[in-house]
XYZ file of C-alpha atoms in Angstrom:
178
model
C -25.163 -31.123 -3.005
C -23.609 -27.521 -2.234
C -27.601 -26.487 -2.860
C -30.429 -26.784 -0.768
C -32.699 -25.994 -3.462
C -33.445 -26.423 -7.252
C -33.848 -22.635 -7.818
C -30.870 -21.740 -5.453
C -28.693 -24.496 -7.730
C -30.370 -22.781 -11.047
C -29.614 -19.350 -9.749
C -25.663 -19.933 -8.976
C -25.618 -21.548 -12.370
C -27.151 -18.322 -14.636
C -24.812 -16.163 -12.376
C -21.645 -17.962 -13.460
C -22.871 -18.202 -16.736
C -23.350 -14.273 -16.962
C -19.584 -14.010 -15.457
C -18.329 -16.569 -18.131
C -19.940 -14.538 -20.866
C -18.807 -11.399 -19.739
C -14.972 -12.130 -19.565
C -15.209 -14.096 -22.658
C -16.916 -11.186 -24.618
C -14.819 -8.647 -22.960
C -11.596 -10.189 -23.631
C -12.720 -10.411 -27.394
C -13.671 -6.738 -28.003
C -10.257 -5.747 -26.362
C -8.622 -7.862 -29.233
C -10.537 -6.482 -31.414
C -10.571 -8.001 -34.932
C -7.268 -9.778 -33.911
C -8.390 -12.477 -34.429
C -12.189 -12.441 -34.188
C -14.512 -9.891 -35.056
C -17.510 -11.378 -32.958
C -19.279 -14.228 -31.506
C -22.253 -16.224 -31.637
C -24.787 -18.423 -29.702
C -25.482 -21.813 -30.410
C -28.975 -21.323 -28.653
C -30.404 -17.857 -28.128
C -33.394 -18.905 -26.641
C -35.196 -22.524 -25.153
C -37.483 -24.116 -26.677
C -39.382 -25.583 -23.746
C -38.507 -25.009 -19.855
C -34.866 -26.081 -19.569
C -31.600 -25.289 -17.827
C -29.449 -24.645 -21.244
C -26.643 -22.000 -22.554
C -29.562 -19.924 -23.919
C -29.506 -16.169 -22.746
C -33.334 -16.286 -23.114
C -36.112 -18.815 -21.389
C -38.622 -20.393 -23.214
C -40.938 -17.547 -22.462
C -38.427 -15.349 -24.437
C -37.717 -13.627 -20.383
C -34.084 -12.495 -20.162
C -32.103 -14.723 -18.048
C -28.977 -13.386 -15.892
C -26.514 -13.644 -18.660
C -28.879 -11.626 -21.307
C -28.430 -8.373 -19.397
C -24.688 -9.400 -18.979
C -24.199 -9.738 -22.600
C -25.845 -6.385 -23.632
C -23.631 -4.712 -21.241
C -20.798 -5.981 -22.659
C -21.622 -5.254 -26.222
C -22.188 -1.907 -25.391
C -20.579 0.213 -28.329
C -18.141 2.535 -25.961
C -16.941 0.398 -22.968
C -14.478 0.520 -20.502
C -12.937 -2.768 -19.509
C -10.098 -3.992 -16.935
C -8.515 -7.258 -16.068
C -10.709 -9.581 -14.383
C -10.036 -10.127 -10.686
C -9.953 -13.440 -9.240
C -13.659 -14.585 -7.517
C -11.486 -14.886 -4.136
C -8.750 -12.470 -2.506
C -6.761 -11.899 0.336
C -5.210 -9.270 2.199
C -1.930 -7.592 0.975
C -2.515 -9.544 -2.286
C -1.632 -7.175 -5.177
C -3.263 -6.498 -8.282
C -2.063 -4.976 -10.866
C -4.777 -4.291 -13.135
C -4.681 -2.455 -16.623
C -7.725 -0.690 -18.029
C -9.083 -0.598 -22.613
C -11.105 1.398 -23.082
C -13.470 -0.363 -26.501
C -15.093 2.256 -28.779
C -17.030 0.980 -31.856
C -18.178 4.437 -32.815
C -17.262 5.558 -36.435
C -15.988 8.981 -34.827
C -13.118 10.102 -32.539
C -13.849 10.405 -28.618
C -11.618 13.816 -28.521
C -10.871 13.688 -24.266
C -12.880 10.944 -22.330
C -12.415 11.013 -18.871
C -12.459 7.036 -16.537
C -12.564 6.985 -13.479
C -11.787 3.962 -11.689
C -13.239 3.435 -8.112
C -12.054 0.489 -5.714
C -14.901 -0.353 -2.791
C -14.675 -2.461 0.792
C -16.113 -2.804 3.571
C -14.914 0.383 5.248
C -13.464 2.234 2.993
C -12.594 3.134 -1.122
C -9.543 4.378 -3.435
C -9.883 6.239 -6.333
C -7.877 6.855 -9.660
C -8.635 9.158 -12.765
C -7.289 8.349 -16.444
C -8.182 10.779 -19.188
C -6.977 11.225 -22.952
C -8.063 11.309 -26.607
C -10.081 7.447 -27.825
C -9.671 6.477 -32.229
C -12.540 5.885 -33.713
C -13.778 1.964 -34.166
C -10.048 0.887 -32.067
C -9.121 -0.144 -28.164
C -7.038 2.059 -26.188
C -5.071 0.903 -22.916
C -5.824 4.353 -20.597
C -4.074 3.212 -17.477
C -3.331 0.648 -14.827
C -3.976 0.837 -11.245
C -2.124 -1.391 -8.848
C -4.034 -2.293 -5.818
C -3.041 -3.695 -2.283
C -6.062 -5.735 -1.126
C -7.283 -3.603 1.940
C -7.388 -6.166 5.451
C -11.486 -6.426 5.549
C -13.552 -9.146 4.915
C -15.938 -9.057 2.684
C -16.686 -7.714 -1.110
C -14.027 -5.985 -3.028
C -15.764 -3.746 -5.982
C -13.552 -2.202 -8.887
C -16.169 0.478 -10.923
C -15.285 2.237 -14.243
C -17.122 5.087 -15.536
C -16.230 6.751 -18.887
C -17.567 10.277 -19.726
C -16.613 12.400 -22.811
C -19.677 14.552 -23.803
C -23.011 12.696 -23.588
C -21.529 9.257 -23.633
C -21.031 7.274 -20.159
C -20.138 3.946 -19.631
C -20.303 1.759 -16.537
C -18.404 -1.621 -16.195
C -18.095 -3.257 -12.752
C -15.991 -6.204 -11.497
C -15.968 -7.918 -8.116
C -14.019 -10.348 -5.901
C -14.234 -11.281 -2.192
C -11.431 -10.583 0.236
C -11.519 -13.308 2.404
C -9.253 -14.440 5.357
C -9.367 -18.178 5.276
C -6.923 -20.061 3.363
């Protein structure tokens, strides 16, 4: 009933999907190995047109939550507590950022920078330091006051070290009604 169409009710669902995949993958590869080294799908594809858990259609097309899952298996990737899908002004986060590396060597010094985004203006923070081969480093928390605008609140991550970069991004809306 929230929907005034099939495809806009199809499309809300393969976006929450994509969220619920990313925070559950997320949270696993910060564990990591304690006490799961993976996960699997019960469906990976449809086998006729369908709404379903499947990442892919029955045309084998990627579906929202396909792209969200290969970005979050990336195998160097930065990741940060998930915000909550609403916000309001002065509400304070205190957010800590893992930095995931699968790679079988040593990242000697990566650099993350963290960026926060809103309508009307930005904050920025910069972490740096040495990442262990195939482990998950915490590289810093930021604690942010939710700025008074309406709108979308954006937190971006970018590792560098070398010729490796990795992007995660999070989002939440500020919003002024209770």
């Amino acid at each position: 009933a929230e929907f005034d169409s099939f495809a806009d009710w199809r499309d809300a669902l393969q976006h929450h999907q994509a969220h619920v995949l990313k925070v559950q993958i997320e949270t696993l590869r910060r564990l990591k190995y304690r006490p799961t080294g993976g996960f699997s799908f019960s469906t990976l594809n449809d086998p006729a047109p369908m709404i379903s858990s499947s990442v892919l259609d029955h045309q084998r097309r990627h579906k929202v939550a396909y792209d969200a899952v290969a970005q979050a298996t990336r195998p160097v990737l930065v990741i940060a507590d998930a915000l909550r899908p609403m916000t309001r002004p002065g509400d304070i986060h205190d957010i800590d950022i893992h930095v995931v590396s699968d790679l079988r060597v040593a990242l000697d010094f990566a650099i993350v920078d963290a960026v926060a985004s809103w309508p009307g203006g930005q904050q920025q923070w910069r972490f740096g330091g040495p990442i262990p081969a195939d482990d998950v480093v915490k590289v810093g928390q930021i604690n942010l006051e939710v700025p008074h605008a309406a709108g979308q609140l954006e937190l971006t991550f970018t590792l560098t070290c070398g010729d490796i970069t990795s992007t995660n991004r999070y989002a939440a809306t500020i919003t002024t009604t209770p």
